[in-house]
PDB file of C-alpha atoms in Angstrom:
ATOM      1  CA  MET A 964       0.000   0.000   0.000  1.00 92.00           C
ATOM      2  CA  LEU A 965       1.412   3.375  -1.028  1.00 97.00           C
ATOM      3  CA  GLY A 966      -0.168   6.665  -0.004  1.00 97.00           C
ATOM      4  CA  ALA A 967       0.802  10.312  -0.366  1.00 97.00           C
ATOM      5  CA  ASP A 968      -0.461  13.860  -0.406  1.00 96.00           C
ATOM      6  CA  SER A 969       0.159  16.086  -3.436  1.00 95.00           C
ATOM      7  CA  THR A 970       2.047  19.110  -2.095  1.00 92.00           C
ATOM      8  CA  SER A 971       5.513  19.726  -3.461  1.00 88.00           C
ATOM      9  CA  THR A 972       7.881  22.357  -2.063  1.00 78.00           C
ATOM     10  CA  TYR A 973      10.120  24.337  -4.388  1.00 74.00           C
ATOM     11  CA  GLY A 974      12.976  26.558  -3.257  1.00 64.00           C
ATOM     12  CA  VAL A 975      14.912  26.689  -0.005  1.00 58.00           C
ATOM     13  CA  ALA A 976      14.340  28.351   3.350  1.00 57.00           C
ATOM     14  CA  GLY A 977      13.134  31.916   2.917  1.00 63.00           C
ATOM     15  CA  ASP A 978      12.108  31.344  -0.702  1.00 69.00           C
ATOM     16  CA  ARG A 979       9.649  28.459  -0.645  1.00 74.00           C
ATOM     17  CA  HIS A 980       6.654  27.920  -2.867  1.00 81.00           C
ATOM     18  CA  TYR A 981       4.093  25.143  -2.537  1.00 84.00           C
ATOM     19  CA  TYR A 982       2.267  23.383  -5.372  1.00 88.00           C
ATOM     20  CA  ASN A 983      -0.660  21.171  -4.369  1.00 91.00           C
ATOM     21  CA  HIS A 984      -1.016  18.881  -7.378  1.00 93.00           C
ATOM     22  CA  ALA A 985       2.345  17.144  -7.675  1.00 93.00           C
ATOM     23  CA  GLN A 986       2.808  13.423  -8.278  1.00 95.00           C
ATOM     24  CA  LYS A 987       4.440  11.416  -5.481  1.00 96.00           C
ATOM     25  CA  ILE A 988       3.347   7.860  -6.301  1.00 98.00           C
ATOM     26  CA  PHE A 989       4.521   6.187  -9.502  1.00 97.00           C
ATOM     27  CA  GLU A 990       3.851   2.858 -11.119  1.00 97.00           C
ATOM     28  CA  VAL A 991       7.176   1.396 -12.246  1.00 97.00           C
ATOM     29  CA  GLY A 992       6.367   0.854 -15.903  1.00 94.00           C
ATOM     30  CA  GLU A 993       3.007  -0.230 -17.295  1.00 93.00           C
ATOM     31  CA  ASP A 994       0.989  -3.191 -16.049  1.00 93.00           C
ATOM     32  CA  ALA A 995       3.609  -3.415 -13.307  1.00 94.00           C
ATOM     33  CA  SER A 996       3.905  -5.098  -9.929  1.00 96.00           C
ATOM     34  CA  LEU A 997       6.203  -2.425  -8.462  1.00 97.00           C
ATOM     35  CA  GLY A 998       5.443   1.071  -7.230  1.00 98.00           C
ATOM     36  CA  ILE A 999       7.450   3.963  -5.809  1.00 98.00           C
ATOM     37  CA  VAL A1000       6.417   6.712  -3.405  1.00 97.00           C
ATOM     38  CA  THR A1001       8.688   9.696  -2.832  1.00 96.00           C
ATOM     39  CA  TRP A1002       9.098  12.475  -0.271  1.00 94.00           C
ATOM     40  CA  GLY A1003      11.554  15.259   0.423  1.00 91.00           C
ATOM     41  CA  LEU A1004      13.338  16.749  -2.588  1.00 89.00           C
ATOM     42  CA  GLY A1005      10.728  17.283  -5.296  1.00 86.00           C
ATOM     43  CA  GLY A1006      12.805  16.740  -8.426  1.00 87.00           C
ATOM     44  CA  LEU A1007      16.105  17.139 -10.253  1.00 90.00           C
ATOM     45  CA  SER A1008      17.170  19.480 -13.035  1.00 87.00           C
ATOM     46  CA  VAL A1009      18.394  16.531 -15.123  1.00 91.00           C
ATOM     47  CA  GLY A1010      14.941  14.979 -15.226  1.00 88.00           C
ATOM     48  CA  SER A1011      11.635  14.708 -13.414  1.00 91.00           C
ATOM     49  CA  TYR A1012      10.983  11.723 -11.189  1.00 94.00           C
ATOM     50  CA  ARG A1013       8.421  10.608 -13.752  1.00 95.00           C
ATOM     51  CA  MET A1014      11.098  10.439 -16.453  1.00 96.00           C
ATOM     52  CA  LEU A1015      13.762   8.906 -14.210  1.00 96.00           C
ATOM     53  CA  ILE A1016      11.385   6.180 -13.020  1.00 97.00           C
ATOM     54  CA  ALA A1017      10.223   5.484 -16.583  1.00 97.00           C
ATOM     55  CA  ARG A1018      13.830   4.997 -17.695  1.00 96.00           C
ATOM     56  CA  PHE A1019      14.471   2.825 -14.652  1.00 97.00           C
ATOM     57  CA  ALA A1020      11.451   0.685 -15.566  1.00 96.00           C
ATOM     58  CA  ASP A1021      12.704   0.328 -19.139  1.00 96.00           C
ATOM     59  CA  ARG A1022      15.964  -1.177 -17.870  1.00 93.00           C
ATOM     60  CA  LEU A1023      14.467  -3.595 -15.351  1.00 93.00           C
ATOM     61  CA  LYS A1024      15.226  -7.186 -16.216  1.00 89.00           C
ATOM     62  CA  PRO A1025      12.565  -9.858 -15.666  1.00 86.00           C
ATOM     63  CA  GLY A1026      13.127 -12.327 -12.868  1.00 87.00           C
ATOM     64  CA  ILE A1027      15.119 -10.055 -10.548  1.00 93.00           C
ATOM     65  CA  SER A1028      14.088  -9.551  -6.920  1.00 95.00           C
ATOM     66  CA  VAL A1029      12.501  -6.450  -5.423  1.00 96.00           C
ATOM     67  CA  GLU A1030      15.749  -5.903  -3.527  1.00 97.00           C
ATOM     68  CA  ASP A1031      17.745  -5.975  -6.770  1.00 96.00           C
ATOM     69  CA  ALA A1032      15.289  -3.500  -8.284  1.00 97.00           C
ATOM     70  CA  ALA A1033      15.695  -1.251  -5.233  1.00 97.00           C
ATOM     71  CA  LYS A1034      19.482  -1.360  -5.571  1.00 97.00           C
ATOM     72  CA  GLN A1035      19.220  -0.459  -9.246  1.00 97.00           C
ATOM     73  CA  TRP A1036      16.920   2.487  -8.492  1.00 98.00           C
ATOM     74  CA  ALA A1037      19.271   3.686  -5.736  1.00 97.00           C
ATOM     75  CA  SER A1038      22.179   3.640  -8.179  1.00 96.00           C
ATOM     76  CA  ASP A1039      20.195   5.256 -11.008  1.00 96.00           C
ATOM     77  CA  PHE A1040      18.913   8.031  -8.782  1.00 97.00           C
ATOM     78  CA  TRP A1041      22.299   8.734  -7.208  1.00 97.00           C
ATOM     79  CA  ASN A1042      23.852   9.084 -10.661  1.00 96.00           C
ATOM     80  CA  ALA A1043      21.168  11.634 -11.561  1.00 96.00           C
ATOM     81  CA  TYR A1044      21.485  13.360  -8.169  1.00 96.00           C
ATOM     82  CA  THR A1045      25.234  13.881  -8.529  1.00 95.00           C
ATOM     83  CA  ALA A1046      24.824  15.076 -12.134  1.00 96.00           C
ATOM     84  CA  SER A1047      22.182  17.688 -11.252  1.00 94.00           C
ATOM     85  CA  ASP A1048      22.649  21.333 -10.345  1.00 91.00           C
ATOM     86  CA  ILE A1049      22.017  20.624  -6.660  1.00 90.00           C
ATOM     87  CA  TRP A1050      25.198  18.554  -6.311  1.00 95.00           C
ATOM     88  CA  PRO A1051      27.377  21.650  -5.715  1.00 94.00           C
ATOM     89  CA  LEU A1052      24.982  22.530  -2.881  1.00 93.00           C
ATOM     90  CA  ALA A1053      25.403  19.010  -1.484  1.00 94.00           C
ATOM     91  CA  ILE A1054      29.184  19.417  -1.604  1.00 95.00           C
ATOM     92  CA  GLU A1055      28.829  22.733   0.227  1.00 96.00           C
ATOM     93  CA  CYS A1056      26.620  20.987   2.804  1.00 95.00           C
ATOM     94  CA  GLN A1057      29.354  18.396   3.335  1.00 96.00           C
ATOM     95  CA  ARG A1058      31.938  21.156   3.800  1.00 96.00           C
ATOM     96  CA  LEU A1059      29.782  22.966   6.349  1.00 96.00           C
ATOM     97  CA  ALA A1060      29.129  19.704   8.212  1.00 96.00           C
ATOM     98  CA  LYS A1061      32.847  19.425   8.958  1.00 95.00           C
ATOM     99  CA  MET A1062      32.768  22.758  10.788  1.00 94.00           C
ATOM    100  CA  GLY A1063      31.596  23.367  14.322  1.00 94.00           C
ATOM    101  CA  PRO A1064      28.069  24.682  14.976  1.00 93.00           C
ATOM    102  CA  TYR A1065      27.237  28.365  15.214  1.00 92.00           C
ATOM    103  CA  VAL A1066      26.748  29.400  18.842  1.00 91.00           C
ATOM    104  CA  VAL A1067      24.731  32.547  19.475  1.00 90.00           C
ATOM    105  CA  GLY A1068      26.666  35.062  21.562  1.00 88.00           C
ATOM    106  CA  ALA A1069      29.967  33.193  21.424  1.00 87.00           C
ATOM    107  CA  ASN A1070      32.758  35.785  21.672  1.00 87.00           C
ATOM    108  CA  PRO A1071      35.083  34.825  20.250  1.00 88.00           C
ATOM    109  CA  PRO A1072      33.488  32.000  18.229  1.00 87.00           C
ATOM    110  CA  ALA A1073      35.123  28.594  18.390  1.00 90.00           C
ATOM    111  CA  PRO A1074      37.786  27.929  15.750  1.00 92.00           C
ATOM    112  CA  ASN A1075      36.454  26.507  12.471  1.00 91.00           C
ATOM    113  CA  SER A1076      32.830  27.065  13.501  1.00 93.00           C
ATOM    114  CA  ARG A1077      30.014  28.140  11.217  1.00 95.00           C
ATOM    115  CA  ASP A1078      28.863  31.747  11.261  1.00 93.00           C
ATOM    116  CA  LYS A1079      25.156  32.646  11.362  1.00 93.00           C
ATOM    117  CA  GLY A1080      24.732  32.629   7.591  1.00 93.00           C
ATOM    118  CA  GLU A1081      26.601  29.352   7.214  1.00 94.00           C
ATOM    119  CA  GLU A1082      24.481  27.769   9.948  1.00 94.00           C
ATOM    120  CA  GLU A1083      21.288  28.796   8.156  1.00 92.00           C
ATOM    121  CA  ARG A1084      22.562  27.435   4.831  1.00 92.00           C
ATOM    122  CA  PHE A1085      23.683  24.207   6.472  1.00 94.00           C
ATOM    123  CA  GLU A1086      20.266  23.585   8.013  1.00 92.00           C
ATOM    124  CA  ALA A1087      18.510  24.425   4.742  1.00 89.00           C
ATOM    125  CA  TYR A1088      20.753  22.107   2.707  1.00 91.00           C
ATOM    126  CA  ARG A1089      20.845  19.334   5.319  1.00 91.00           C
ATOM    127  CA  LEU A1090      17.061  19.042   5.287  1.00 88.00           C
ATOM    128  CA  GLY A1091      16.094  20.345   1.864  1.00 88.00           C
ATOM    129  CA  LEU A1092      18.444  18.217  -0.249  1.00 92.00           C
ATOM    130  CA  VAL A1093      17.296  14.846   1.095  1.00 94.00           C
ATOM    131  CA  ALA A1094      15.291  12.688  -1.315  1.00 95.00           C
ATOM    132  CA  GLY A1095      13.428   9.678   0.036  1.00 96.00           C
ATOM    133  CA  PHE A1096      11.841   6.756  -1.774  1.00 98.00           C
ATOM    134  CA  CYS A1097      10.003   3.590  -0.884  1.00 97.00           C
ATOM    135  CA  ILE A1098       9.836   0.959  -3.602  1.00 98.00           C
ATOM    136  CA  GLY A1099       7.542  -1.988  -3.022  1.00 96.00           C
ATOM    137  CA  GLY A1100       5.573  -4.782  -4.618  1.00 96.00           C
ATOM    138  CA  TYR A1101       6.588  -8.181  -5.889  1.00 95.00           C
ATOM    139  CA  MET A1102       8.422  -9.756  -8.805  1.00 93.00           C
ATOM    140  CA  MET A1103       7.479 -12.874 -10.672  1.00 90.00           C
ATOM    141  CA  PRO A1104       7.533 -15.778 -10.327  1.00 90.00           C
ATOM    142  CA  ASP A1105       7.499 -15.917  -6.505  1.00 89.00           C
ATOM    143  CA  ARG A1106       4.918 -13.133  -5.809  1.00 91.00           C
ATOM    144  CA  VAL A1107       6.466 -12.526  -2.373  1.00 92.00           C
ATOM    145  CA  PRO A1108       5.753  -8.883  -1.426  1.00 93.00           C
ATOM    146  CA  SER A1109       8.526  -6.711  -0.031  1.00 95.00           C
ATOM    147  CA  ALA A1110       9.491  -3.064   0.221  1.00 97.00           C
ATOM    148  CA  PHE A1111      12.688  -1.070   0.637  1.00 97.00           C
ATOM    149  CA  VAL A1112      13.471   2.478   1.741  1.00 97.00           C
ATOM    150  CA  ILE A1113      16.089   4.521  -0.105  1.00 98.00           C
ATOM    151  CA  ILE A1114      17.359   7.818   1.325  1.00 97.00           C
ATOM    152  CA  ALA A1115      19.607  10.005  -0.823  1.00 96.00           C
ATOM    153  CA  ASP A1116      21.303  12.256   1.723  1.00 95.00           C
ATOM    154  CA  PRO A1117      23.724  15.073   0.841  1.00 94.00           C
ATOM    155  CA  LEU A1118      25.783  14.078   3.875  1.00 94.00           C
ATOM    156  CA  GLY A1119      25.881  10.446   2.790  1.00 89.00           C
ATOM    157  CA  GLY A1120      28.400  11.076   0.060  1.00 84.00           C
ATOM    158  CA  SER A1121      27.689   7.853  -1.831  1.00 90.00           C
ATOM    159  CA  SER A1122      24.881   5.861  -3.418  1.00 93.00           C
ATOM    160  CA  PRO A1123      22.288   4.985  -0.750  1.00 96.00           C
ATOM    161  CA  VAL A1124      21.833   1.395   0.390  1.00 96.00           C
ATOM    162  CA  PRO A1125      18.195   0.195   0.356  1.00 97.00           C
ATOM    163  CA  SER A1126      16.823  -0.818   3.761  1.00 96.00           C
ATOM    164  CA  PRO A1127      14.084  -3.469   3.987  1.00 96.00           C
ATOM    165  CA  ILE A1128      10.773  -2.629   5.636  1.00 94.00           C
ATOM    166  CA  THR A1129       9.317  -5.152   8.023  1.00 84.00           C
ATOM    167  CA  GLN A1130       5.601  -5.831   8.236  1.00 77.00           C
ATOM    168  CA  GLY A1131       3.626  -2.852   9.470  1.00 80.00           C
ATOM    169  CA  TRP A1132       3.430   0.796   8.456  1.00 85.00           C
ATOM    170  CA  SER A1133       5.906   3.628   8.009  1.00 89.00           C
ATOM    171  CA  PHE A1134       5.526   7.395   7.627  1.00 91.00           C
ATOM    172  CA  TRP A1135       7.978   9.816   6.032  1.00 92.00           C
ATOM    173  CA  GLY A1136       8.089  13.450   5.023  1.00 90.00           C
ATOM    174  CA  ALA A1137       5.956  14.894   7.831  1.00 87.00           C
ATOM    175  CA  PRO A1138       5.635  12.012  10.316  1.00 87.00           C
ATOM    176  CA  ASN A1139       5.559  14.037  13.536  1.00 86.00           C
ATOM    177  CA  LEU A1140       1.805  14.652  13.540  1.00 87.00           C
ATOM    178  CA  ILE A1141       0.934  10.970  13.149  1.00 88.00           C
ATOM    179  CA  GLN A1142       3.594  10.069  15.712  1.00 87.00           C
ATOM    180  CA  ARG A1143       1.829  12.380  18.156  1.00 87.00           C
ATOM    181  CA  LEU A1144      -1.570  10.952  17.290  1.00 87.00           C
ATOM    182  CA  ILE A1145      -0.599   7.280  17.526  1.00 87.00           C
ATOM    183  CA  PHE A1146       2.240   7.398  20.058  1.00 84.00           C
ATOM    184  CA  GLY A1147       1.355  10.617  21.868  1.00 85.00           C
ATOM    185  CA  CYS A1148       4.916  11.816  21.305  1.00 86.00           C
ATOM    186  CA  ASP A1149       7.043  12.576  18.255  1.00 87.00           C
ATOM    187  CA  ASP A1150      10.826  12.350  17.919  1.00 87.00           C
ATOM    188  CA  SER A1151      11.308  16.083  18.497  1.00 88.00           C
ATOM    189  CA  LEU A1152       9.303  16.051  21.721  1.00 90.00           C
ATOM    190  CA  LYS A1153      11.196  12.999  22.968  1.00 90.00           C
ATOM    191  CA  ALA A1154      14.502  14.720  22.226  1.00 91.00           C
ATOM    192  CA  SER A1155      13.352  17.792  24.169  1.00 93.00           C
ATOM    193  CA  ILE A1156      12.350  15.651  27.150  1.00 93.00           C
ATOM    194  CA  LEU A1157      15.670  13.803  27.141  1.00 92.00           C
ATOM    195  CA  SER A1158      17.698  17.022  26.944  1.00 91.00           C
ATOM    196  CA  SER A1159      15.592  18.966  29.448  1.00 92.00           C
ATOM    197  CA  GLY A1160      17.552  17.800  32.471  1.00 91.00           C
ATOM    198  CA  LYS A1161      14.284  16.835  34.163  1.00 92.00           C
ATOM    199  CA  TRP A1162      14.124  13.272  32.820  1.00 92.00           C
ATOM    200  CA  ASN A1163      15.980  10.857  35.068  1.00 91.00           C
ATOM    201  CA  GLY A1164      15.531   7.733  32.972  1.00 91.00           C
ATOM    202  CA  THR A1165      17.264   6.518  29.833  1.00 92.00           C
ATOM    203  CA  ASN A1166      16.250   6.847  26.205  1.00 91.00           C
ATOM    204  CA  ASP A1167      15.012   3.245  26.300  1.00 92.00           C
ATOM    205  CA  ASP A1168      12.966   4.000  29.426  1.00 92.00           C
ATOM    206  CA  LEU A1169      11.190   6.833  27.633  1.00 91.00           C
ATOM    207  CA  ASN A1170      10.579   4.730  24.520  1.00 89.00           C
ATOM    208  CA  THR A1171       9.092   1.961  26.661  1.00 91.00           C
ATOM    209  CA  LEU A1172       6.813   4.409  28.462  1.00 89.00           C
ATOM    210  CA  VAL A1173       5.601   5.919  25.196  1.00 88.00           C
ATOM    211  CA  ALA A1174       5.081   2.485  23.614  1.00 86.00           C
ATOM    212  CA  ASP A1175       2.841   1.439  26.509  1.00 87.00           C
ATOM    213  CA  HIS A1176       0.353   4.148  25.519  1.00 86.00           C
ATOM    214  CA  GLN A1177       0.384   3.930  21.731  1.00 85.00           C
ATOM    215  CA  LEU A1178      -2.808   3.403  19.762  1.00 83.00           C
ATOM    216  CA  ALA A1179      -1.837  -0.050  18.562  1.00 78.00           C
ATOM    217  CA  HIS A1180      -4.003  -2.141  16.262  1.00 74.00           C
ATOM    218  CA  PRO A1181      -3.806  -5.696  14.906  1.00 76.00           C
ATOM    219  CA  LEU A1182      -3.311  -6.609  11.272  1.00 82.00           C
ATOM    220  CA  VAL A1183      -6.323  -5.485   9.278  1.00 86.00           C
ATOM    221  CA  PRO A1184      -7.958  -6.486   5.974  1.00 91.00           C
ATOM    222  CA  MET A1185      -6.915  -4.678   2.811  1.00 92.00           C
ATOM    223  CA  ARG A1186      -9.795  -2.221   2.683  1.00 94.00           C
ATOM    224  CA  GLU A1187      -9.306  -1.260   6.329  1.00 94.00           C
ATOM    225  CA  ALA A1188      -5.612  -0.734   5.571  1.00 93.00           C
ATOM    226  CA  ILE A1189      -6.637   1.647   2.793  1.00 95.00           C
ATOM    227  CA  ASP A1190      -8.859   3.514   5.257  1.00 95.00           C
ATOM    228  CA  PHE A1191      -5.986   3.682   7.768  1.00 93.00           C
ATOM    229  CA  VAL A1192      -3.556   5.138   5.213  1.00 94.00           C
ATOM    230  CA  HIS A1193      -6.099   7.677   3.997  1.00 96.00           C
ATOM    231  CA  SER A1194      -7.032   8.683   7.559  1.00 95.00           C
ATOM    232  CA  CYS A1195      -3.402   9.271   8.516  1.00 93.00           C
ATOM    233  CA  ILE A1196      -2.655  11.427   5.471  1.00 96.00           C
ATOM    234  CA  PHE A1197      -5.938  13.334   5.850  1.00 96.00           C
ATOM    235  CA  SER A1198      -5.226  13.980   9.542  1.00 94.00           C
ATOM    236  CA  THR A1199      -1.752  15.272   8.703  1.00 94.00           C
ATOM    237  CA  ILE A1200      -3.101  17.612   6.021  1.00 94.00           C
ATOM    238  CA  LYS A1201      -5.713  19.062   8.371  1.00 94.00           C
ATOM    239  CA  ALA A1202      -3.259  19.413  11.256  1.00 91.00           C
ATOM    240  CA  MET A1203      -0.874  21.289   8.958  1.00 90.00           C
ATOM    241  CA  LYS A1204      -3.686  23.499   7.669  1.00 90.00           C
ATOM    242  CA  PHE A1205      -4.708  24.620  11.147  1.00 92.00           C
ATOM    243  CA  SER A1206      -1.176  25.171  12.425  1.00 88.00           C
ATOM    244  CA  SER A1207       1.540  27.772  12.031  1.00 87.00           C
ATOM    245  CA  LEU A1208       3.811  25.165  10.427  1.00 84.00           C
ATOM    246  CA  PRO A1209       4.854  25.431   6.759  1.00 83.00           C
ATOM    247  CA  GLN A1210       2.104  24.006   4.547  1.00 85.00           C
ATOM    248  CA  ILE A1211       4.223  21.135   3.238  1.00 87.00           C
ATOM    249  CA  CYS A1212       1.371  18.618   3.199  1.00 91.00           C
ATOM    250  CA  GLY A1213      -1.864  19.088   1.275  1.00 92.00           C
ATOM    251  CA  GLY A1214      -3.712  18.684  -1.987  1.00 93.00           C
ATOM    252  CA  PRO A1215      -5.457  15.519  -3.192  1.00 95.00           C
ATOM    253  CA  ILE A1216      -4.658  12.257  -1.413  1.00 96.00           C
ATOM    254  CA  GLU A1217      -3.489   9.430  -3.652  1.00 97.00           C
ATOM    255  CA  ILE A1218      -3.380   5.751  -2.734  1.00 97.00           C
ATOM    256  CA  ALA A1219      -2.167   2.766  -4.735  1.00 98.00           C
ATOM    257  CA  ALA A1220      -2.329  -0.918  -3.865  1.00 97.00           C
ATOM    258  CA  ILE A1221      -0.284  -3.896  -5.000  1.00 96.00           C
ATOM    259  CA  THR A1222      -1.652  -7.251  -3.891  1.00 94.00           C
ATOM    260  CA  VAL A1223      -0.076 -10.645  -4.491  1.00 92.00           C
ATOM    261  CA  ASP A1224      -2.908 -11.626  -6.841  1.00 94.00           C
ATOM    262  CA  ARG A1225      -2.979  -8.361  -8.791  1.00 94.00           C
ATOM    263  CA  LYS A1226      -0.549  -5.781 -10.064  1.00 95.00           C
ATOM    264  CA  PHE A1227      -0.357  -2.041  -9.344  1.00 97.00           C
ATOM    265  CA  ARG A1228      -3.831  -0.528  -8.983  1.00 97.00           C
ATOM    266  CA  TRP A1229      -4.901   2.995  -8.155  1.00 97.00           C
ATOM    267  CA  VAL A1230      -7.326   3.285  -5.254  1.00 97.00           C
ATOM    268  CA  ARG A1231      -7.439   7.069  -5.506  1.00 96.00           C
ATOM    269  CA  HIS A1232      -5.738   8.950  -8.320  1.00 96.00           C
ATOM    270  CA  LYS A1233      -6.174  12.605  -9.228  1.00 94.00           C
ATOM    271  CA  PRO A1234      -7.142  13.399 -12.834  1.00 92.00           C
ATOM    272  CA  TRP A1235      -4.989  15.573 -15.057  1.00 92.00           C
ATOM    273  CA  ASP A1236      -7.337  18.533 -14.687  1.00 91.00           C
ATOM    274  CA  THR A1237      -7.276  18.519 -10.886  1.00 89.00           C
ATOM    275  CA  ALA A1238      -5.411  21.849 -10.691  1.00 90.00           C
ATOM    276  CA  ILE A1239      -7.848  23.439 -13.151  1.00 89.00           C
ATOM    277  CA  ASN A1240     -10.821  22.253 -11.115  1.00 82.00           C
ATOM    278  CA  GLU A1241      -9.415  23.348  -7.775  1.00 72.00           C
ATOM    279  CA  GLY A1242     -12.269  24.690  -5.713  1.00 53.00           C
ATOM    280  CA  GLY A1243     -14.835  22.441  -7.395  1.00 54.00           C
ATOM    281  CA  LEU A1244     -15.529  24.655 -10.419  1.00 48.00           C
ATOM    282  CA  ALA A1245     -16.104  22.757 -13.645  1.00 48.00           C
TER     283      ALA A1245
END
C-alpha cells in the first residue's frame, strides 16, 4: 500500500513555494507489480521523477528480486542526483558539516565554527536536499511482497543502500503529527524531554513508556488498511492546515495498492485537470 499527499515544495528556506497537485506515487512501468512513493526533494534538473522512473522501468530485467530492483533504483537516482545542479549545494553541505556549529553570543566564536549565515545554509541544505523513496511490490515468479526504503542524503556522500521494511506501516516526510496521534509523542518532543535535564531515565525508558500508551491495532484487511492510510494522510493535512507550520502537506490524497494476486492498482488517483478544477468549479 502506497499513499501520499500532493504538495511539493520548491525553493529553499526563505524562498519556498508550494504546489498542491504534484505526483508522489509512480507505477514502475506499465501493467507493473512495483510502485514507488517519494518524499523530500521534489525533483532534479536533469529529469523529473516521472522520467527517471520510466527509464528505470525500461531497464528492469525480468526475474530479478525487489531488492535488486531497489538497488538499481538507488544507483540510477544517485547518478542523476550527482549530475544535477544541486550537487554543488550538497558538496557545500558536506563542507559545512565538517565545521563546528554556530553558537549565538559566542565571543570569540570557536575555531572553524560556522557563522550565522553558514548555519542557516547548512540547516537548509541538510534538510532540503534529502530525497526519500520507498519501492515496493513483488516480482514474478514468486509473488512474495517486499518493500525497501532509499534515502539520498547530501551528507551520505555515496549511493544509498536500500533498507528493507518489516511488516507494518511507516511514515515519512511529515511524520511528527501521526507520531503524536498514535504514540502521543514525536521524535522532536522525545529529544526535548531527554535534553531537558528533568528526565531521570534513559532513552530506552522513555521509549518503553511511550510504547505502553500507543494506539496499537492488529493486522487489518486490505480495505481497512486503505482507510488507515487515507485517515493518517488526511489527519496530517488538516493538522498542517490549522497550524503555524509550513504548509508542506496538502492537496489531493493518492493511494495505490499492489496485492499478491494483482498488479499495481490505483485506489485514488487525481485526474490531469485537478489543478484546473481546484475549488470544485467545472
